[in-house]
């Protein structure tokens, strides 16, 4: 941990960093008392899609397995983590690439034959290759701790241990639910190019068998695979962070992709982003060096120097042992670069040097081009002030609203269209209780707030030339959920246990709707609530129920 608070946290991101740490501690309380404090990257499992949809069951099972194995057979655990360190690194890197794709949170309901064909093409071009990538590079490697240990436990060999055999190791035990995302025929069909499109279905074939799937089914399989892989990755990532002493004592290397993602989480700031790192050697004296690639749009030379120094300090801490740390900067200006002495950075870290003035000697060379370096300092100061305010004000407003609101409302899906002289709105929202009151009581008390929030978001999402945006909304139907899901699942929720109720406002005489099957209706002012009796956390007072008879 750094003793220099100026370098530890940038003034532009300090409040955001504290907020995210607080949320991480709340979601993962086991990390709160750790000496190792660099786990900001876990924020994506709270605030990013698709990471936040990770499989809780997969996470808990692999976490428990690793903890138990650490206590009962640490030698074999260390052997597996060291033997397959490269495989784990490939898994984390490949998973990061798949997670970054813009295909995880989109609606896929076809409304015409043309849409159905487009959906089939979407599966062929996006789902199939990425499913194969997940199975071969991610799933196959992240199940290795369990699969390899079960082989070692019965003295079986690990040679030729492919994804099919690894998955079979898990099928016979307590972890068979993890193998639910692995479809051998589908994997072979994609890998060997044996996929056919027949009558709006995809047929996957291997040498002996075939498997027929609709686009909806293969998308669901892909989503389940992403969630299971993210759950397994989170468990392994948390183990590396939580058991730093065991990791260092056994000589286990943390996968470079984990270090890179944590470095990015600590360093990335408005206008400054680390793209990646590569190990290298200097050309003439063959010194070991780490090349860090940075993209930025900062024009203040002093600010560039500050972020370079901060990036170098963190890079040496996460990637120690290099003699030189070399930064390549890309921006609107000419390409720039800077280098730092690795030994000097290491010496200051080990000696807990806290004054930023004492870091002057770590610079080796730099050539920095700034497009607007001729501007007076006051312009740069104003720019920094505006940037800080843009970061602080929305965050403080968000924190204040979280503290004073009893019910947190997040609008996830809005669909609005025009009918004659008014608009019709259908929406899906996620609600979370921020008080000790029962959730259904909070929904009853906030019907108008939920409706207004959905209408505001619908108008915001509508195109500027969409006439329905400007008409009054005379009919709305909102599905209210207790847990977030992908848009496609929210649109096709049926009667899942996390669907609490529907909220309906009908000021028309022509629109007639059908309530959810087996629902319990209730009238609250102008609103009609139909409670889903299958909801996990529903506690309805039947005395307040609406009886249509």
Short mmCIF file of C-alpha atoms in Angstrom, two decimals:
data_model
loop_
_atom_site.label_atom_id
_atom_site.label_comp_id
_atom_site.label_asym_id
_atom_site.label_seq_id
_atom_site.Cartn_x
_atom_site.Cartn_y
_atom_site.Cartn_z
CA UNK A 1 0.00 0.00 0.00
CA UNK A 2 1.28 3.46 -0.88
CA UNK A 3 1.99 5.94 1.90
CA UNK A 4 1.83 8.90 -0.46
CA UNK A 5 -1.81 9.96 -0.47
CA UNK A 6 -1.25 12.34 -3.39
CA UNK A 7 -0.25 9.39 -5.56
CA UNK A 8 -2.53 6.88 -3.82
CA UNK A 9 -5.69 8.58 -5.04
CA UNK A 10 -6.10 11.25 -7.70
CA UNK A 11 -8.06 14.34 -6.56
CA UNK A 12 -10.27 13.88 -9.62
CA UNK A 13 -11.25 10.32 -8.68
CA UNK A 14 -10.85 10.24 -4.89
CA UNK A 15 -14.56 10.52 -4.08
CA UNK A 16 -15.52 7.99 -6.73
CA UNK A 17 -12.86 5.62 -5.41
CA UNK A 18 -14.19 5.89 -1.84
CA UNK A 19 -17.77 5.37 -3.04
CA UNK A 20 -16.86 2.27 -5.01
CA UNK A 21 -14.82 0.84 -2.14
CA UNK A 22 -17.82 1.28 0.15
CA UNK A 23 -20.07 -0.55 -2.29
CA UNK A 24 -17.50 -3.34 -2.73
CA UNK A 25 -17.24 -3.78 1.05
CA UNK A 26 -21.02 -4.00 1.27
CA UNK A 27 -21.25 -6.60 -1.50
CA UNK A 28 -18.11 -8.55 -0.51
CA UNK A 29 -17.71 -8.00 3.27
CA UNK A 30 -14.93 -10.59 3.50
CA UNK A 31 -12.57 -8.11 1.79
CA UNK A 32 -13.11 -5.28 4.26
CA UNK A 33 -10.44 -6.25 6.79
CA UNK A 34 -7.73 -7.25 4.31
CA UNK A 35 -4.28 -5.69 4.37
CA UNK A 36 -4.43 -5.84 0.57
CA UNK A 37 -6.52 -2.82 -0.41
CA UNK A 38 -6.34 -2.83 -4.21
CA UNK A 39 -9.52 -4.46 -5.43
CA UNK A 40 -11.34 -1.61 -7.18
CA UNK A 41 -11.66 -3.86 -10.22
CA UNK A 42 -14.38 -5.77 -8.34
CA UNK A 43 -16.61 -2.76 -8.97
CA UNK A 44 -17.50 -4.17 -12.37
CA UNK A 45 -19.26 -7.07 -10.60
CA UNK A 46 -21.56 -4.44 -9.07
CA UNK A 47 -21.94 -1.74 -11.69
CA UNK A 48 -21.13 -3.18 -15.13
CA UNK A 49 -22.95 -5.42 -17.58
CA UNK A 50 -22.58 -8.40 -18.02
CA UNK A 51 -20.25 -8.85 -15.03
CA UNK A 52 -22.92 -7.93 -12.48
CA UNK A 53 -25.07 -10.84 -13.67
CA UNK A 54 -22.43 -13.36 -12.54
CA UNK A 55 -23.63 -16.75 -11.31
CA UNK A 56 -23.73 -16.55 -7.51
CA UNK A 57 -23.85 -20.36 -7.29
CA UNK A 58 -20.70 -20.78 -9.40
CA UNK A 59 -18.93 -18.07 -7.38
CA UNK A 60 -19.85 -19.59 -4.02
CA UNK A 61 -18.98 -23.15 -5.04
CA UNK A 62 -15.51 -22.36 -6.42
CA UNK A 63 -14.80 -20.01 -3.49
CA UNK A 64 -15.69 -22.73 -0.98
CA UNK A 65 -13.63 -25.30 -2.88
CA UNK A 66 -10.53 -23.09 -2.92
CA UNK A 67 -10.86 -22.21 0.78
CA UNK A 68 -11.33 -25.86 1.77
CA UNK A 69 -8.41 -26.99 -0.39
CA UNK A 70 -6.19 -24.29 1.09
CA UNK A 71 -6.80 -25.79 4.55
CA UNK A 72 -6.80 -29.50 3.66
CA UNK A 73 -4.31 -29.88 0.80
CA UNK A 74 -2.35 -26.65 0.21
CA UNK A 75 0.44 -28.44 -1.67
CA UNK A 76 -1.79 -29.71 -4.45
CA UNK A 77 -3.57 -26.36 -4.59
CA UNK A 78 -0.25 -24.58 -5.06
CA UNK A 79 0.76 -27.11 -7.72
CA UNK A 80 -2.44 -26.54 -9.71
CA UNK A 81 -2.25 -22.74 -9.49
CA UNK A 82 1.39 -22.74 -10.61
CA UNK A 83 1.03 -25.43 -13.27
CA UNK A 84 -1.91 -23.73 -14.95
CA UNK A 85 -0.97 -20.08 -14.34
CA UNK A 86 -0.75 -19.48 -18.09
CA UNK A 87 -4.16 -21.05 -18.66
CA UNK A 88 -5.73 -18.83 -16.01
CA UNK A 89 -4.19 -15.75 -17.62
CA UNK A 90 -5.65 -16.75 -21.01
CA UNK A 91 -9.04 -17.28 -19.36
CA UNK A 92 -9.12 -13.84 -17.74
CA UNK A 93 -7.94 -12.10 -20.90
CA UNK A 94 -10.45 -13.90 -23.13
CA UNK A 95 -13.29 -13.29 -20.68
CA UNK A 96 -12.47 -9.57 -20.60
CA UNK A 97 -12.65 -9.49 -24.41
CA UNK A 98 -16.05 -11.19 -24.47
CA UNK A 99 -17.41 -9.02 -21.65
CA UNK A 100 -16.45 -5.90 -23.60
CA UNK A 101 -18.64 -6.83 -26.58
CA UNK A 102 -21.87 -4.81 -27.08
CA UNK A 103 -24.08 -7.92 -27.32
CA UNK A 104 -24.98 -8.66 -23.71
CA UNK A 105 -27.86 -6.31 -22.94
CA UNK A 106 -30.02 -5.94 -26.02
CA UNK A 107 -33.59 -6.87 -26.79
CA UNK A 108 -33.98 -9.75 -29.24
CA UNK A 109 -37.71 -10.07 -29.80
CA UNK A 110 -38.36 -10.54 -33.56
CA UNK A 111 -41.53 -8.85 -34.81
CA UNK A 112 -41.32 -9.86 -38.49
CA UNK A 113 -39.78 -12.48 -40.75
CA UNK A 114 -36.99 -10.04 -41.57
CA UNK A 115 -36.27 -9.61 -37.86
CA UNK A 116 -36.19 -13.39 -37.43
CA UNK A 117 -33.59 -13.72 -40.17
CA UNK A 118 -31.54 -10.91 -38.63
CA UNK A 119 -31.71 -12.72 -35.30
CA UNK A 120 -30.40 -15.91 -36.89
CA UNK A 121 -27.55 -13.95 -38.45
CA UNK A 122 -26.86 -12.35 -35.07
CA UNK A 123 -26.46 -15.82 -33.59
CA UNK A 124 -24.17 -16.98 -36.39
CA UNK A 125 -21.96 -13.88 -36.35
CA UNK A 126 -21.87 -13.01 -32.65
CA UNK A 127 -23.19 -15.77 -30.41
CA UNK A 128 -21.61 -18.88 -31.95
CA UNK A 129 -17.96 -17.72 -32.18
CA UNK A 130 -18.04 -16.15 -28.74
CA UNK A 131 -19.67 -19.20 -27.19
CA UNK A 132 -16.84 -21.31 -28.61
CA UNK A 133 -14.29 -18.81 -27.28
CA UNK A 134 -15.85 -18.93 -23.82
CA UNK A 135 -15.87 -22.73 -23.74
CA UNK A 136 -12.35 -23.26 -25.09
CA UNK A 137 -10.46 -20.36 -23.50
CA UNK A 138 -12.46 -19.45 -20.39
CA UNK A 139 -14.72 -22.21 -19.07
CA UNK A 140 -12.21 -24.99 -19.79
CA UNK A 141 -9.49 -23.17 -17.84
CA UNK A 142 -11.53 -21.78 -14.93
CA UNK A 143 -12.85 -25.24 -13.97
CA UNK A 144 -9.28 -26.55 -13.81
CA UNK A 145 -8.85 -26.13 -10.02
CA UNK A 146 -11.75 -28.51 -9.35
CA UNK A 147 -11.27 -30.84 -12.32
CA UNK A 148 -7.49 -31.19 -11.97
CA UNK A 149 -7.66 -31.76 -8.22
CA UNK A 150 -10.26 -34.52 -8.60
CA UNK A 151 -7.92 -36.22 -11.07
CA UNK A 152 -4.94 -35.82 -8.77
CA UNK A 153 -6.96 -37.16 -5.84
CA UNK A 154 -7.41 -40.50 -7.61
CA UNK A 155 -3.85 -40.50 -9.03
CA UNK A 156 -4.99 -40.03 -12.63
CA UNK A 157 -2.81 -38.32 -15.22
CA UNK A 158 -3.37 -34.75 -16.39
CA UNK A 159 -2.03 -35.28 -19.91
CA UNK A 160 -4.56 -34.81 -22.70
CA UNK A 161 -6.95 -33.22 -20.24
CA UNK A 162 -9.27 -31.42 -22.68
CA UNK A 163 -12.46 -29.48 -22.05
CA UNK A 164 -14.70 -32.54 -22.48
CA UNK A 165 -12.79 -34.55 -19.87
CA UNK A 166 -12.61 -31.58 -17.50
CA UNK A 167 -16.35 -31.09 -17.73
CA UNK A 168 -16.96 -34.78 -17.09
CA UNK A 169 -14.96 -34.51 -13.86
CA UNK A 170 -17.50 -32.00 -12.56
CA UNK A 171 -20.62 -33.80 -13.77
CA UNK A 172 -20.34 -36.65 -11.30
CA UNK A 173 -19.98 -34.50 -8.17
CA UNK A 174 -21.50 -31.52 -6.40
CA UNK A 175 -20.52 -29.16 -9.21
CA UNK A 176 -22.62 -30.57 -12.04
CA UNK A 177 -24.65 -27.34 -12.30
CA UNK A 178 -21.48 -25.59 -13.53
CA UNK A 179 -21.38 -27.96 -16.50
CA UNK A 180 -24.88 -26.93 -17.59
CA UNK A 181 -23.43 -24.34 -19.96
CA UNK A 182 -21.25 -26.90 -21.79
CA UNK A 183 -22.93 -28.52 -24.79
CA UNK A 184 -20.53 -30.92 -26.47
CA UNK A 185 -22.44 -31.22 -29.75
CA UNK A 186 -22.90 -27.46 -30.06
CA UNK A 187 -19.23 -26.90 -29.30
CA UNK A 188 -18.18 -29.42 -31.97
CA UNK A 189 -20.65 -28.06 -34.50
CA UNK A 190 -19.31 -24.52 -34.16
CA UNK A 191 -15.66 -25.61 -34.06
CA UNK A 192 -15.98 -27.73 -37.23
CA UNK A 193 -18.31 -25.38 -39.11
CA UNK A 194 -21.26 -27.78 -39.05
CA UNK A 195 -24.06 -25.32 -38.30
CA UNK A 196 -27.17 -25.19 -40.49
CA UNK A 197 -30.07 -22.74 -40.62
CA UNK A 198 -33.38 -24.51 -41.24
CA UNK A 199 -36.85 -23.11 -40.61
CA UNK A 200 -35.76 -20.37 -38.19
CA UNK A 201 -33.65 -22.80 -36.16
CA UNK A 202 -29.96 -23.55 -35.81
CA UNK A 203 -28.86 -27.16 -36.16
CA UNK A 204 -25.46 -28.08 -34.73
CA UNK A 205 -23.91 -31.34 -35.94
CA UNK A 206 -20.88 -33.41 -35.05
CA UNK A 207 -19.90 -36.80 -36.44
CA UNK A 208 -22.69 -38.77 -34.79
CA UNK A 209 -25.40 -36.50 -33.39
CA UNK A 210 -27.11 -33.16 -33.90
CA UNK A 211 -28.69 -30.58 -31.62
CA UNK A 212 -31.46 -28.23 -32.73
CA UNK A 213 -31.83 -24.83 -31.04
CA UNK A 214 -33.96 -21.76 -31.62
CA UNK A 215 -32.18 -18.38 -31.58
CA UNK A 216 -33.71 -17.66 -28.17
CA UNK A 217 -32.35 -20.92 -26.76
CA UNK A 218 -28.80 -20.42 -28.05
CA UNK A 219 -28.77 -16.82 -26.77
CA UNK A 220 -29.91 -18.06 -23.35
CA UNK A 221 -27.16 -20.70 -23.40
CA UNK A 222 -24.58 -18.05 -24.27
CA UNK A 223 -25.81 -15.76 -21.49
CA UNK A 224 -25.69 -18.60 -18.96
CA UNK A 225 -22.15 -19.41 -20.06
CA UNK A 226 -21.08 -15.78 -19.62
CA UNK A 227 -22.62 -15.66 -16.14
CA UNK A 228 -21.04 -18.93 -15.00
CA UNK A 229 -17.63 -17.90 -16.35
CA UNK A 230 -17.89 -14.52 -14.59
CA UNK A 231 -18.83 -16.27 -11.35
CA UNK A 232 -15.84 -18.62 -11.60
CA UNK A 233 -13.52 -15.74 -12.53
CA UNK A 234 -14.72 -13.69 -9.56
CA UNK A 235 -14.09 -16.59 -7.18
CA UNK A 236 -10.54 -17.12 -8.44
CA UNK A 237 -9.86 -13.36 -8.49
CA UNK A 238 -11.12 -12.97 -4.91
CA UNK A 239 -8.97 -15.90 -3.78
CA UNK A 240 -5.82 -14.29 -5.21
CA UNK A 241 -6.69 -11.06 -3.37
CA UNK A 242 -7.84 -12.60 -0.10
CA UNK A 243 -4.95 -15.01 0.36
CA UNK A 244 -1.97 -12.85 -0.52
CA UNK A 245 0.23 -14.50 2.13
CA UNK A 246 -0.44 -18.00 0.81
CA UNK A 247 0.10 -16.82 -2.76
CA UNK A 248 3.48 -15.21 -2.02
CA UNK A 249 4.73 -17.99 0.28
CA UNK A 250 4.05 -20.67 -2.33
CA UNK A 251 5.59 -18.67 -5.18
CA UNK A 252 2.30 -18.49 -7.08
CA UNK A 253 2.09 -15.79 -9.73
CA UNK A 254 -1.08 -13.74 -10.04
CA UNK A 255 -2.30 -13.87 -13.67
CA UNK A 256 -1.08 -10.75 -15.53
CA UNK A 257 -4.60 -9.95 -16.75
CA UNK A 258 -5.80 -9.54 -13.14
CA UNK A 259 -2.91 -7.16 -12.44
CA UNK A 260 -3.62 -5.19 -15.62
CA UNK A 261 -7.31 -4.80 -14.85
CA UNK A 262 -6.58 -3.68 -11.29
CA UNK A 263 -3.94 -1.25 -12.57
CA UNK A 264 -6.52 0.18 -14.96
CA UNK A 265 -9.09 0.51 -12.17
CA UNK A 266 -6.63 2.38 -9.94
CA UNK A 267 -5.15 4.67 -12.59
CA UNK A 268 -7.90 5.39 -15.11
CA UNK A 269 -9.21 8.94 -14.69
CA UNK A 270 -11.11 11.50 -16.79
CA UNK A 271 -9.03 11.82 -19.95
CA UNK A 272 -6.46 9.16 -18.97
CA UNK A 273 -6.74 5.44 -19.75
CA UNK A 274 -4.24 2.59 -19.67
CA UNK A 275 -4.85 0.33 -22.67
CA UNK A 276 -2.40 -2.48 -21.92
CA UNK A 277 1.11 -3.62 -20.98
CA UNK A 278 3.82 -5.65 -22.69
CA UNK A 279 7.06 -7.11 -21.35
CA UNK A 280 10.13 -6.20 -23.39
CA UNK A 281 13.86 -5.47 -23.35
CA UNK A 282 15.72 -2.29 -24.21
CA UNK A 283 17.40 -2.38 -27.60
CA UNK A 284 21.08 -1.82 -26.73
CA UNK A 285 21.75 -2.78 -23.11
CA UNK A 286 18.97 -5.42 -22.91
CA UNK A 287 17.46 -4.12 -19.71
CA UNK A 288 14.11 -5.60 -18.79
CA UNK A 289 11.30 -3.14 -19.32
CA UNK A 290 7.55 -2.95 -19.13
CA UNK A 291 5.86 -0.99 -21.91
CA UNK A 292 2.61 0.67 -20.83
CA UNK A 293 0.28 1.99 -23.52
CA UNK A 294 -1.78 5.04 -22.56
CA UNK A 295 -4.54 6.90 -24.36
CA UNK A 296 -5.31 10.42 -23.14
CA UNK A 297 -6.85 13.76 -24.08
CA UNK A 298 -5.16 15.90 -21.42
CA UNK A 299 -3.45 19.07 -22.62
CA UNK A 300 -2.05 20.40 -19.34
CA UNK A 301 1.69 19.44 -19.32
CA UNK A 302 1.86 19.39 -15.50
CA UNK A 303 -1.21 17.18 -15.32
CA UNK A 304 0.32 14.78 -17.84
CA UNK A 305 3.47 14.60 -15.69
CA UNK A 306 1.37 13.89 -12.59
CA UNK A 307 -0.55 11.04 -14.21
CA UNK A 308 2.64 9.63 -15.71
CA UNK A 309 4.31 9.56 -12.30
CA UNK A 310 1.25 8.07 -10.63
CA UNK A 311 0.95 5.42 -13.35
CA UNK A 312 4.65 4.54 -13.01
CA UNK A 313 4.40 4.17 -9.23
CA UNK A 314 1.41 1.83 -9.50
CA UNK A 315 2.91 -0.07 -12.44
CA UNK A 316 6.04 -0.83 -10.41
CA UNK A 317 3.91 -1.94 -7.46
CA UNK A 318 1.76 -4.31 -9.54
CA UNK A 319 4.59 -5.42 -11.88
CA UNK A 320 7.76 -5.28 -9.75
CA UNK A 321 11.22 -6.33 -10.92
CA UNK A 322 11.56 -4.42 -14.20
CA UNK A 323 14.59 -2.18 -14.68
CA UNK A 324 12.67 0.29 -16.80
CA UNK A 325 9.04 1.37 -17.15
CA UNK A 326 8.33 2.86 -20.54
CA UNK A 327 5.11 4.74 -21.40
CA UNK A 328 3.79 5.24 -24.92
CA UNK A 329 1.19 8.01 -25.06
CA UNK A 330 -1.35 8.49 -27.84
CA UNK A 331 -3.55 11.58 -28.13
CA UNK A 332 -4.56 14.31 -30.56
CA UNK A 333 -1.03 15.68 -30.23
CA UNK A 334 2.09 14.03 -31.61
CA UNK A 335 2.99 10.64 -30.09
CA UNK A 336 4.80 11.07 -26.78
CA UNK A 337 6.76 8.84 -24.44
CA UNK A 338 8.38 8.75 -21.03
CA UNK A 339 10.54 6.29 -19.10
CA UNK A 340 11.25 5.68 -15.40
CA UNK A 341 14.02 3.95 -13.44
CA UNK A 342 12.64 0.70 -12.05
CA UNK A 343 15.20 0.47 -9.22
CA UNK A 344 14.46 4.03 -8.10
CA UNK A 345 10.73 3.35 -8.01
CA UNK A 346 11.28 0.13 -6.07
CA UNK A 347 13.57 1.81 -3.54
CA UNK A 348 10.99 4.49 -2.76
CA UNK A 349 8.21 1.94 -2.41
CA UNK A 350 10.19 -0.29 -0.05
CA UNK A 351 11.34 2.68 2.04
CA UNK A 352 7.82 4.13 2.26
CA UNK A 353 8.85 7.46 0.75
CA UNK A 354 5.82 9.70 1.20
CA UNK A 355 6.88 13.11 -0.17
CA UNK A 356 6.11 13.60 -3.83
CA UNK A 357 9.20 15.83 -4.15
CA UNK A 358 11.36 12.77 -3.45
CA UNK A 359 10.10 11.11 -6.63
CA UNK A 360 11.93 13.51 -8.94
CA UNK A 361 14.81 11.06 -9.31
CA UNK A 362 12.63 8.28 -10.73
CA UNK A 363 12.30 10.01 -14.11
CA UNK A 364 14.66 8.72 -16.79
CA UNK A 365 13.65 10.50 -20.01
CA UNK A 366 10.54 12.01 -21.52
CA UNK A 367 9.36 13.61 -24.74
CA UNK A 368 5.89 15.05 -24.22
CA UNK A 369 3.93 16.95 -26.85
CA UNK A 370 0.93 19.00 -25.76
CA UNK A 371 -1.30 20.65 -28.33
CA UNK A 372 -2.21 23.59 -26.10
CA UNK A 373 0.90 23.97 -23.94
CA UNK A 374 1.10 27.67 -24.87
CA UNK A 375 -2.12 28.49 -22.97
CA UNK A 376 -1.85 30.32 -19.61
CA UNK A 377 -1.96 28.23 -16.42
CA UNK A 378 -5.29 29.72 -15.37
CA UNK A 379 -6.98 27.97 -18.32
CA UNK A 380 -5.66 24.58 -17.22
CA UNK A 381 -6.73 25.24 -13.62
CA UNK A 382 -10.25 26.11 -14.73
CA UNK A 383 -10.35 22.98 -16.89
CA UNK A 384 -9.27 20.81 -13.95
CA UNK A 385 -11.86 22.45 -11.69
CA UNK A 386 -14.63 21.77 -14.21
CA UNK A 387 -13.51 18.15 -14.60
CA UNK A 388 -13.53 17.62 -10.83
CA UNK A 389 -16.99 19.16 -10.51
CA UNK A 390 -18.32 16.94 -13.30
CA UNK A 391 -17.10 13.96 -11.31
CA UNK A 392 -18.15 15.10 -7.83
CA UNK A 393 -21.58 16.66 -8.35
CA UNK A 394 -23.37 13.67 -10.00
CA UNK A 395 -21.80 11.32 -7.45
CA UNK A 396 -22.84 13.44 -4.47
CA UNK A 397 -26.37 13.79 -5.84
CA UNK A 398 -26.52 10.02 -6.30
CA UNK A 399 -25.28 9.38 -2.74
CA UNK A 400 -27.75 11.89 -1.30
CA UNK A 401 -30.67 10.34 -3.14
CA UNK A 402 -29.61 6.87 -1.98
CA UNK A 403 -29.64 8.10 1.62
CA UNK A 404 -32.97 9.94 1.60
CA UNK A 405 -35.03 7.74 -0.71
CA UNK A 406 -36.86 4.80 0.84
CA UNK A 407 -37.21 3.12 -2.53
CA UNK A 408 -34.44 3.05 -5.15
CA UNK A 409 -35.88 2.84 -8.68
CA UNK A 410 -33.91 1.90 -11.80
CA UNK A 411 -35.67 1.96 -15.17
CA UNK A 412 -34.25 -0.74 -17.42
CA UNK A 413 -36.64 -1.06 -20.38
CA UNK A 414 -39.02 1.45 -21.96
CA UNK A 415 -41.17 0.94 -25.06
CA UNK A 416 -43.43 3.80 -26.09
CA UNK A 417 -45.63 4.20 -29.15
CA UNK A 418 -48.40 6.51 -30.33
CA UNK A 419 -52.06 5.52 -30.54
CA UNK A 420 -54.24 8.24 -32.08
CA UNK A 421 -53.67 11.30 -29.89
CA UNK A 422 -51.90 9.80 -26.92
CA UNK A 423 -48.94 7.56 -26.10
CA UNK A 424 -48.78 4.06 -24.65
CA UNK A 425 -45.86 3.04 -22.46
CA UNK A 426 -44.62 -0.35 -21.32
CA UNK A 427 -41.61 -0.48 -19.04
CA UNK A 428 -39.58 -2.68 -16.72
CA UNK A 429 -38.07 -1.26 -13.54
CA UNK A 430 -35.91 -2.63 -10.74
CA UNK A 431 -36.71 -1.58 -7.17
CA UNK A 432 -34.66 -1.91 -4.01
CA UNK A 433 -35.78 -1.09 -0.48
CA UNK A 434 -33.64 1.50 1.28
CA UNK A 435 -35.45 1.21 4.61
CA UNK A 436 -36.76 -1.50 6.92
CA UNK A 437 -40.29 -1.20 5.57
CA UNK A 438 -41.62 -4.16 3.57
CA UNK A 439 -40.92 -3.76 -0.12
CA UNK A 440 -44.57 -4.14 -1.13
CA UNK A 441 -45.55 -1.29 1.21
CA UNK A 442 -42.91 0.92 -0.39
CA UNK A 443 -44.28 0.07 -3.83
CA UNK A 444 -47.80 0.97 -2.71
CA UNK A 445 -46.62 4.30 -1.32
CA UNK A 446 -44.57 5.19 -4.41
CA UNK A 447 -46.83 4.27 -7.32
CA UNK A 448 -46.78 7.81 -8.70
CA UNK A 449 -43.00 8.11 -8.30
CA UNK A 450 -42.44 4.81 -10.14
CA UNK A 451 -44.76 5.90 -12.96
CA UNK A 452 -43.20 9.37 -13.30
CA UNK A 453 -39.67 7.91 -13.27
CA UNK A 454 -40.57 5.47 -16.06
CA UNK A 455 -42.28 8.19 -18.14
CA UNK A 456 -39.32 10.54 -17.76
CA UNK A 457 -36.89 7.84 -18.89
CA UNK A 458 -39.14 6.82 -21.80
CA UNK A 459 -39.23 10.37 -23.15
CA UNK A 460 -35.49 10.67 -22.67
CA UNK A 461 -34.85 7.45 -24.61
CA UNK A 462 -37.23 8.33 -27.45
CA UNK A 463 -35.85 9.83 -30.65
CA UNK A 464 -36.19 13.57 -31.09
CA UNK A 465 -38.47 13.09 -34.12
CA UNK A 466 -40.63 10.44 -32.39
CA UNK A 467 -44.04 12.09 -32.06
CA UNK A 468 -45.02 9.87 -29.11
CA UNK A 469 -42.39 11.67 -27.06
CA UNK A 470 -44.49 14.84 -27.01
CA UNK A 471 -47.96 13.37 -26.40
CA UNK A 472 -49.53 12.66 -23.04
CA UNK A 473 -49.18 9.10 -21.79
CA UNK A 474 -52.67 7.81 -21.10
CA UNK A 475 -51.80 4.16 -20.65
CA UNK A 476 -48.79 2.63 -18.94
CA UNK A 477 -47.97 -0.83 -17.70
CA UNK A 478 -44.81 -1.30 -15.66
CA UNK A 479 -43.32 -4.65 -14.64
CA UNK A 480 -41.59 -4.26 -11.28
CA UNK A 481 -38.69 -6.58 -10.42
CA UNK A 482 -36.70 -7.12 -7.25
CA UNK A 483 -33.55 -8.10 -9.16
CA UNK A 484 -31.90 -6.91 -12.34
CA UNK A 485 -31.59 -9.06 -15.45
CA UNK A 486 -30.62 -8.60 -19.07
CA UNK A 487 -33.09 -6.65 -21.18
CA UNK A 488 -34.09 -9.73 -23.12
CA UNK A 489 -35.01 -11.60 -19.95
CA UNK A 490 -36.92 -8.62 -18.57
CA UNK A 491 -38.92 -8.48 -21.81
CA UNK A 492 -39.71 -12.20 -21.57
CA UNK A 493 -39.96 -12.50 -17.79
CA UNK A 494 -43.20 -14.48 -17.62
CA UNK A 495 -43.85 -15.23 -13.92
CA UNK A 496 -40.29 -15.46 -12.64
CA UNK A 497 -39.98 -15.24 -8.82
CA UNK A 498 -38.25 -11.85 -9.02
CA UNK A 499 -41.25 -10.27 -10.78
CA UNK A 500 -43.02 -8.60 -7.87
CA UNK A 501 -46.01 -7.08 -9.63
CA UNK A 502 -47.30 -5.03 -12.52
CA UNK A 503 -48.35 -1.40 -12.12
CA UNK A 504 -51.01 -0.13 -14.51
CA UNK A 505 -52.50 3.29 -15.21
CA UNK A 506 -55.31 3.28 -17.77
CA UNK A 507 -56.96 6.57 -18.72
CA UNK A 508 -58.37 5.24 -21.98
CA UNK A 509 -61.68 3.58 -22.74
CA UNK A 510 -60.43 1.30 -25.47
CA UNK A 511 -57.38 -0.52 -24.08
CA UNK A 512 -58.27 -3.75 -22.30
CA UNK A 513 -55.52 -5.84 -20.71
CA UNK A 514 -55.16 -9.25 -19.14
CA UNK A 515 -53.66 -9.48 -15.67
CA UNK A 516 -50.76 -11.82 -14.93
CA UNK A 517 -51.95 -15.38 -14.33
CA UNK A 518 -52.95 -16.05 -10.75
CA UNK A 519 -52.14 -12.48 -9.74
CA UNK A 520 -53.64 -10.66 -6.77
CA UNK A 521 -55.11 -7.32 -7.90
CA UNK A 522 -55.21 -4.21 -5.76
CA UNK A 523 -56.31 -0.62 -6.41
CA UNK A 524 -54.13 2.27 -5.16
CA UNK A 525 -55.71 5.57 -6.22
CA UNK A 526 -55.64 5.71 -10.03
CA UNK A 527 -53.27 2.76 -10.24
CA UNK A 528 -53.93 -0.94 -10.41
CA UNK A 529 -51.31 -3.25 -8.95
CA UNK A 530 -51.38 -6.97 -9.72
CA UNK A 531 -49.10 -8.84 -7.36
CA UNK A 532 -47.28 -11.96 -8.50
CA UNK A 533 -48.09 -14.57 -5.86
CA UNK A 534 -45.00 -16.54 -6.92
CA UNK A 535 -42.66 -13.69 -5.94
CA UNK A 536 -39.95 -14.74 -3.50
CA UNK A 537 -40.26 -11.81 -1.09
CA UNK A 538 -43.93 -10.94 -1.43
CA UNK A 539 -45.99 -10.42 1.73
CA UNK A 540 -49.43 -9.17 0.69
CA UNK A 541 -52.08 -7.94 3.06
CA UNK A 542 -55.19 -9.52 1.60
CA UNK A 543 -57.32 -7.03 3.52
CA UNK A 544 -56.19 -4.34 1.06
CA UNK A 545 -56.63 -6.52 -2.01
CA UNK A 546 -58.91 -5.41 -4.80
CA UNK A 547 -61.79 -7.77 -5.41
CA UNK A 548 -63.20 -7.30 -8.92
CA UNK A 549 -66.48 -8.93 -7.94
#
